[in-house]
Structures are given as structure tokens and as C-alpha cells.
């Protein structure tokens, strides 16, 4: 993983504890998800002060605040598969859900925590640099990773915005040529462009095969191969034949956010409609913005993929929960209900007890 050896080199050079290292790698600026929550909580607090209990009875001031927030964050629930324009009423409901059961004092405390987040992180970093006597060049190197985390989050934000735009174009194209909208989701970019040029012509049988099972492979030379139907099954058989196992019930990855917890596994490959109980260990191939509601409930996060600036790493550090990334096989060897111990400071997951089926 790019930079991980250098980070560990600095950690060993100054004998920095695992938890302190994660604090030094934190990006002070809030993620777009946290900024959205901050805006909603401010609105909810003002509505609480005005004794407003429903959007219909909201004052003109509250509705204007919601409208302004909607224009800024309408894209936030978009994913890589579907596009959505979040409505004003939906933002109102989200604001209520964020603050349900909380007193005015508690809401204000959470708002102040987010408002002071950047200042507190910067202050803590300065303390740690002094504590460990970290040289300027090494401190700047660590800060580079924090900045990279910010740009990774900015890339995600832009991606969601663009997904909304592309999804809208696809929806209009589906209506124009009277074809199922879902079919267009299974086209790659050159195929969609050809679909538009040919006035709605495409290989319907191939798209049907892809809707059942397919895999897209990007080769080193830039060529893209899509396997569906029998070709996919033949490829999958080779993968399954590898019989992936873990040794001594220990699974290893890279530390992304420190801490040690024990809990039951919940494997989530698709966050849409997925359920996760508070305190469970979220296991995923990788996380995306649509995973955030689940991440907030999780006691820890474990992923197959990702690096020190991945979405899972950024959000877990912001939430202050343990996270192990880059295990490669967590979703294949861990099952729902398995009892595991996550030592995220060491990047290790120990299977304590497997659920018997």
C-alpha cells in the first residue's frame, strides 16, 4: 500500500503509539457527510426552539433553511447504481431522525462538537508533534496523508454529484427510446454512447445475461473485459476452487483507525435496505457514502479493499471507531453472526466463535 511503510517508519522512528498515529493522520476538515449532518442539526435545533413538530407547520424561516440545504446537498443519497434528488421533506425527516429523543442541550453539544472539530484536531496534532519531537519534514509527510484524505472525500462528493447528472441523462434516454431504465445500468460507457447514436439499439440478450450475473475486468493495458452467462460461471469456478481459508482464526489487514472491540459480524455487500444492529461489526468489500448510516451504528469496520485514505478510513477516523482495511478476504471468510475481536491498532481480526449453521 503506497505510503504505509513510510508511515510505519515514522511511527517507529519516534515510537508513536498506534492511537496517536491515527490522530496525526486525521483530516481536520469535516467530511461532506458530517457537514450535511451539521446543517440538519442546526435546522432541527431552531425548529425545536420554535416548537415546530412537522414540516407542514414549519415557519417561513425554517422552510427557507431547508430549501437552502436541499439545494446544497440534493445529491447526497446518490450511489453508484441509482440516482436520487433528495426532497426538502426528506431532509426535514433526516433532521428529525438525527435529533430524535435528544434534549436541546444534547443537540447543541453535538453541533458545537462538529463546529469545533477542525480546531480541536489541529490543536491535538500540535500537542502530539511537541510530545514526540517530530521533525518538520516528517510532520509535513503525515499531514500530506490528511490532505489526501480530504481530496479523497472531495472526489467522492464530485462522484455523487456526477452520478446524479449521468443518472438523469440515462433516465431521459430510457424514456425517449422507450426501453427499461434498468437495462442502461448494465451498459459500459462506449455501449451507452452507441445506444444513443443508434436511436436506442442494443444487445438485449447480453444485457439480460448481465442482470443475472457478470463481472467486469480492467486489464493493465486498458482493455475492459465483461464476462456474463456461462463465461462468468467458468471464471467463478476457478475463483471458488481456490478454497480461501484463514490460519489460526486470524485475519490480517491494515490499521486505519485504532481501537479494540468485540462484536458480531454483519456482512453488507449492498447497503440498500441492509440492516445492522448497533454494536455489530460492519464487514464490506469497501464502503461508499451510502454506507454511512450503517457505519454510524457499527462498533468497528472491516473491509476487503482500501488504503489509508479510503472512504472507510476517513469516516471511521471521523467517527472515532476501529477500522481495519485491505484484508482482501474478510467478506469471503466471515459470516453473519460470527463473534470476532477487532484489534484495529494492530490491523488484526480474530474469530472468537463461528456461528453454527
mmCIF file of N, CA and C in Angstrom, residues 21-93:
data_model
loop_
_atom_site.group_PDB
_atom_site.id
_atom_site.type_symbol
_atom_site.label_atom_id
_atom_site.label_comp_id
_atom_site.label_asym_id
_atom_site.label_seq_id
_atom_site.Cartn_x
_atom_site.Cartn_y
_atom_site.Cartn_z
ATOM 1 N N UNK A 21 -0.872 7.892 16.372
ATOM 2 C CA UNK A 21 -0.591 7.955 14.934
ATOM 3 C C UNK A 21 -1.867 8.258 14.157
ATOM 4 N N UNK A 22 -2.966 7.593 14.536
ATOM 5 C CA UNK A 22 -4.237 7.838 13.848
ATOM 6 C C UNK A 22 -4.694 9.284 14.027
ATOM 7 N N UNK A 23 -4.424 9.851 15.195
ATOM 8 C CA UNK A 23 -4.787 11.252 15.440
ATOM 9 C C UNK A 23 -3.965 12.182 14.552
ATOM 10 N N UNK A 24 -2.709 11.825 14.324
ATOM 11 C CA UNK A 24 -1.846 12.632 13.458
ATOM 12 C C UNK A 24 -2.255 12.532 11.989
ATOM 13 N N UNK A 25 -2.906 11.428 11.629
ATOM 14 C CA UNK A 25 -3.328 11.219 10.244
ATOM 15 C C UNK A 25 -4.728 11.765 9.962
ATOM 16 N N UNK A 26 -5.415 12.234 11.000
ATOM 17 C CA UNK A 26 -6.782 12.729 10.825
ATOM 18 C C UNK A 26 -6.815 14.000 9.992
ATOM 19 N N UNK A 27 -7.814 14.079 9.111
ATOM 20 C CA UNK A 27 -8.056 15.293 8.341
ATOM 21 C C UNK A 27 -8.929 16.223 9.192
ATOM 22 N N UNK A 28 -8.459 17.444 9.475
ATOM 23 C CA UNK A 28 -9.224 18.352 10.342
ATOM 24 C C UNK A 28 -10.568 18.793 9.765
ATOM 25 N N UNK A 29 -10.625 18.938 8.431
ATOM 26 C CA UNK A 29 -11.874 19.411 7.833
ATOM 27 C C UNK A 29 -12.927 18.313 7.857
ATOM 28 N N UNK A 30 -14.168 18.690 8.096
ATOM 29 C CA UNK A 30 -15.262 17.726 8.151
ATOM 30 C C UNK A 30 -15.509 17.100 6.785
ATOM 31 N N UNK A 31 -15.912 15.839 6.786
ATOM 32 C CA UNK A 31 -16.328 15.195 5.543
ATOM 33 C C UNK A 31 -17.656 15.810 5.108
ATOM 34 N N UNK A 32 -18.033 15.626 3.840
ATOM 35 C CA UNK A 32 -19.291 16.203 3.364
ATOM 36 C C UNK A 32 -20.488 15.594 4.090
ATOM 37 N N UNK A 33 -20.350 14.347 4.519
ATOM 38 C CA UNK A 33 -21.421 13.692 5.274
ATOM 39 C C UNK A 33 -21.627 14.385 6.619
ATOM 40 N N UNK A 34 -20.520 14.706 7.295
ATOM 41 C CA UNK A 34 -20.607 15.394 8.587
ATOM 42 C C UNK A 34 -21.119 16.826 8.414
ATOM 43 N N UNK A 35 -20.716 17.484 7.325
ATOM 44 C CA UNK A 35 -21.202 18.845 7.061
ATOM 45 C C UNK A 35 -22.712 18.842 6.848
ATOM 46 N N UNK A 36 -23.201 17.825 6.145
ATOM 47 C CA UNK A 36 -24.638 17.680 5.932
ATOM 48 C C UNK A 36 -25.359 17.519 7.271
ATOM 49 N N UNK A 37 -24.827 16.654 8.129
ATOM 50 C CA UNK A 37 -25.437 16.433 9.445
ATOM 51 C C UNK A 37 -25.422 17.700 10.298
ATOM 52 N N UNK A 38 -24.335 18.440 10.220
ATOM 53 C CA UNK A 38 -24.230 19.682 10.982
ATOM 54 C C UNK A 38 -25.322 20.662 10.559
ATOM 55 N N UNK A 39 -25.507 20.805 9.253
ATOM 56 C CA UNK A 39 -26.545 21.700 8.739
ATOM 57 C C UNK A 39 -27.931 21.280 9.189
ATOM 58 N N UNK A 40 -28.193 19.963 9.149
ATOM 59 C CA UNK A 40 -29.507 19.449 9.552
ATOM 60 C C UNK A 40 -29.756 19.640 11.047
ATOM 61 N N UNK A 41 -28.729 19.436 11.858
ATOM 62 C CA UNK A 41 -28.899 19.610 13.305
ATOM 63 C C UNK A 41 -29.145 21.072 13.673
ATOM 64 N N UNK A 42 -28.513 21.981 12.951
ATOM 65 C CA UNK A 42 -28.764 23.410 13.197
ATOM 66 C C UNK A 42 -30.227 23.750 12.905
ATOM 67 N N UNK A 43 -30.742 23.180 11.812
ATOM 68 C CA UNK A 43 -32.145 23.411 11.456
ATOM 69 C C UNK A 43 -33.066 22.793 12.504
ATOM 70 N N UNK A 44 -32.743 21.560 12.927
ATOM 71 C CA UNK A 44 -33.564 20.865 13.924
ATOM 72 C C UNK A 44 -33.600 21.625 15.247
ATOM 73 N N UNK A 45 -32.459 22.189 15.634
ATOM 74 C CA UNK A 45 -32.393 22.946 16.889
ATOM 75 C C UNK A 45 -33.269 24.198 16.809
ATOM 76 N N UNK A 46 -33.197 24.884 15.679
ATOM 77 C CA UNK A 46 -34.013 26.093 15.501
ATOM 78 C C UNK A 46 -35.500 25.737 15.484
ATOM 79 N N UNK A 47 -35.831 24.604 14.855
ATOM 80 C CA UNK A 47 -37.229 24.154 14.821
ATOM 81 C C UNK A 47 -37.711 23.789 16.223
ATOM 82 N N UNK A 48 -36.828 23.194 17.006
ATOM 83 C CA UNK A 48 -37.165 22.820 18.387
ATOM 84 C C UNK A 48 -37.445 24.070 19.220
ATOM 85 N N UNK A 49 -36.627 25.105 19.006
ATOM 86 C CA UNK A 49 -36.823 26.367 19.725
ATOM 87 C C UNK A 49 -38.163 27.005 19.375
ATOM 88 N N UNK A 50 -38.618 26.767 18.127
ATOM 89 C CA UNK A 50 -39.884 27.348 17.676
ATOM 90 C C UNK A 50 -41.064 26.398 17.896
ATOM 91 N N UNK A 51 -40.795 25.269 18.582
ATOM 92 C CA UNK A 51 -41.833 24.268 18.909
ATOM 93 C C UNK A 51 -42.516 23.717 17.664
ATOM 94 N N UNK A 52 -41.748 23.601 16.575
ATOM 95 C CA UNK A 52 -42.290 23.069 15.315
ATOM 96 C C UNK A 52 -42.133 21.552 15.306
ATOM 97 N N UNK A 53 -43.227 20.832 15.027
ATOM 98 C CA UNK A 53 -43.196 19.371 15.081
ATOM 99 C C UNK A 53 -43.393 18.708 13.720
ATOM 100 N N UNK A 54 -43.807 19.463 12.704
ATOM 101 C CA UNK A 54 -43.991 18.881 11.370
ATOM 102 C C UNK A 54 -43.560 19.879 10.307
ATOM 103 N N UNK A 55 -43.208 19.354 9.132
ATOM 104 C CA UNK A 55 -42.755 20.238 8.061
ATOM 105 C C UNK A 55 -43.893 21.137 7.597
ATOM 106 N N UNK A 56 -45.107 20.589 7.634
ATOM 107 C CA UNK A 56 -46.271 21.360 7.204
ATOM 108 C C UNK A 56 -46.514 22.593 8.052
ATOM 109 N N UNK A 57 -46.181 22.497 9.335
ATOM 110 C CA UNK A 57 -46.409 23.630 10.246
ATOM 111 C C UNK A 57 -45.152 24.487 10.442
ATOM 112 N N UNK A 58 -44.115 24.191 9.665
ATOM 113 C CA UNK A 58 -42.845 24.919 9.814
ATOM 114 C C UNK A 58 -42.995 26.387 9.427
ATOM 115 N N UNK A 59 -42.248 27.231 10.105
ATOM 116 C CA UNK A 59 -42.266 28.662 9.807
ATOM 117 C C UNK A 59 -41.581 28.929 8.469
ATOM 118 N N UNK A 60 -41.782 30.122 7.955
ATOM 119 C CA UNK A 60 -41.156 30.503 6.693
ATOM 120 C C UNK A 60 -39.634 30.423 6.808
ATOM 121 N N UNK A 61 -39.117 30.824 7.964
ATOM 122 C CA UNK A 61 -37.669 30.799 8.197
ATOM 123 C C UNK A 61 -37.119 29.382 8.095
ATOM 124 N N UNK A 62 -37.794 28.429 8.744
ATOM 125 C CA UNK A 62 -37.344 27.031 8.727
ATOM 126 C C UNK A 62 -37.407 26.464 7.314
ATOM 127 N N UNK A 63 -38.493 26.756 6.601
ATOM 128 C CA UNK A 63 -38.632 26.235 5.237
ATOM 129 C C UNK A 63 -37.556 26.808 4.311
ATOM 130 N N UNK A 64 -37.205 28.054 4.518
ATOM 131 C CA UNK A 64 -36.135 28.659 3.709
ATOM 132 C C UNK A 64 -34.788 28.003 4.006
ATOM 133 N N UNK A 65 -34.564 27.670 5.276
ATOM 134 C CA UNK A 65 -33.324 26.982 5.660
ATOM 135 C C UNK A 65 -33.261 25.592 5.032
ATOM 136 N N UNK A 66 -34.389 24.882 5.046
ATOM 137 C CA UNK A 66 -34.460 23.548 4.434
ATOM 138 C C UNK A 66 -34.242 23.641 2.929
ATOM 139 N N UNK A 67 -34.877 24.627 2.294
ATOM 140 C CA UNK A 67 -34.726 24.812 0.848
ATOM 141 C C UNK A 67 -33.271 25.076 0.479
ATOM 142 N N UNK A 68 -32.618 25.915 1.260
ATOM 143 C CA UNK A 68 -31.207 26.234 1.017
ATOM 144 C C UNK A 68 -30.340 24.988 1.194
ATOM 145 N N UNK A 69 -30.649 24.198 2.221
ATOM 146 C CA UNK A 69 -29.887 22.970 2.483
ATOM 147 C C UNK A 69 -30.111 21.964 1.351
ATOM 148 N N UNK A 70 -31.343 21.868 0.878
ATOM 149 C CA UNK A 70 -31.669 20.928 -0.204
ATOM 150 C C UNK A 70 -30.915 21.264 -1.482
ATOM 151 N N UNK A 71 -30.806 22.540 -1.796
ATOM 152 C CA UNK A 71 -30.074 22.959 -2.999
ATOM 153 C C UNK A 71 -28.591 22.609 -2.904
ATOM 154 N N UNK A 72 -28.082 22.604 -1.680
ATOM 155 C CA UNK A 72 -26.660 22.342 -1.457
ATOM 156 C C UNK A 72 -26.336 20.852 -1.428
ATOM 157 N N UNK A 73 -27.293 20.042 -0.936
ATOM 158 C CA UNK A 73 -26.994 18.622 -0.704
ATOM 159 C C UNK A 73 -27.984 17.659 -1.367
ATOM 160 N N UNK A 74 -28.717 18.082 -2.384
ATOM 161 C CA UNK A 74 -29.732 17.230 -3.014
ATOM 162 C C UNK A 74 -29.169 15.908 -3.530
ATOM 163 N N UNK A 75 -27.866 15.864 -3.793
ATOM 164 C CA UNK A 75 -27.193 14.719 -4.410
ATOM 165 C C UNK A 75 -26.696 13.693 -3.397
ATOM 166 N N UNK A 76 -26.814 13.968 -2.102
ATOM 167 C CA UNK A 76 -26.055 13.230 -1.090
ATOM 168 C C UNK A 76 -26.446 11.759 -0.945
ATOM 169 N N UNK A 77 -27.637 11.374 -1.374
ATOM 170 C CA UNK A 77 -28.045 9.971 -1.258
ATOM 171 C C UNK A 77 -27.850 9.196 -2.555
ATOM 172 N N UNK A 78 -27.150 9.799 -3.511
ATOM 173 C CA UNK A 78 -26.861 9.086 -4.754
ATOM 174 C C UNK A 78 -25.813 8.014 -4.504
ATOM 175 N N UNK A 79 -25.892 6.944 -5.292
ATOM 176 C CA UNK A 79 -24.908 5.882 -5.190
ATOM 177 C C UNK A 79 -24.328 5.598 -6.556
ATOM 178 N N UNK A 80 -23.641 4.470 -6.667
ATOM 179 C CA UNK A 80 -23.056 4.108 -7.954
ATOM 180 C C UNK A 80 -24.061 3.378 -8.838
ATOM 181 N N UNK A 81 -25.233 3.050 -8.261
ATOM 182 C CA UNK A 81 -26.220 2.312 -9.051
ATOM 183 C C UNK A 81 -27.459 3.146 -9.349
ATOM 184 N N UNK A 82 -27.880 3.959 -8.395
ATOM 185 C CA UNK A 82 -29.096 4.729 -8.620
ATOM 186 C C UNK A 82 -28.866 6.208 -8.334
ATOM 187 N N UNK A 83 -29.692 7.046 -8.951
ATOM 188 C CA UNK A 83 -29.587 8.480 -8.707
ATOM 189 C C UNK A 83 -30.864 8.965 -8.028
ATOM 190 N N UNK A 84 -30.708 9.995 -7.237
ATOM 191 C CA UNK A 84 -31.848 10.484 -6.461
ATOM 192 C C UNK A 84 -31.685 11.961 -6.149
ATOM 193 N N UNK A 85 -32.795 12.692 -6.255
ATOM 194 C CA UNK A 85 -32.840 14.095 -5.863
ATOM 195 C C UNK A 85 -33.568 14.147 -4.519
ATOM 196 N N UNK A 86 -32.810 14.299 -3.437
ATOM 197 C CA UNK A 86 -33.409 14.278 -2.103
ATOM 198 C C UNK A 86 -34.297 15.508 -1.929
ATOM 199 N N UNK A 87 -35.544 15.282 -1.530
ATOM 200 C CA UNK A 87 -36.512 16.375 -1.416
ATOM 201 C C UNK A 87 -36.359 17.145 -0.105
ATOM 202 N N UNK A 88 -37.009 18.294 -0.039
ATOM 203 C CA UNK A 88 -36.980 19.116 1.178
ATOM 204 C C UNK A 88 -37.595 18.362 2.358
ATOM 205 N N UNK A 89 -38.706 17.670 2.105
ATOM 206 C CA UNK A 89 -39.364 16.914 3.181
ATOM 207 C C UNK A 89 -38.471 15.781 3.688
ATOM 208 N N UNK A 90 -37.726 15.163 2.787
ATOM 209 C CA UNK A 90 -36.815 14.091 3.199
ATOM 210 C C UNK A 90 -35.696 14.641 4.075
ATOM 211 N N UNK A 91 -35.201 15.818 3.750
ATOM 212 C CA UNK A 91 -34.182 16.443 4.600
ATOM 213 C C UNK A 91 -34.770 16.802 5.965
ATOM 214 N N UNK A 92 -36.022 17.244 5.966
ATOM 215 C CA UNK A 92 -36.691 17.540 7.239
ATOM 216 C C UNK A 92 -36.759 16.279 8.101
ATOM 217 N N UNK A 93 -37.152 15.155 7.482
ATOM 218 C CA UNK A 93 -37.236 13.881 8.229
ATOM 219 C C UNK A 93 -35.857 13.464 8.742
#
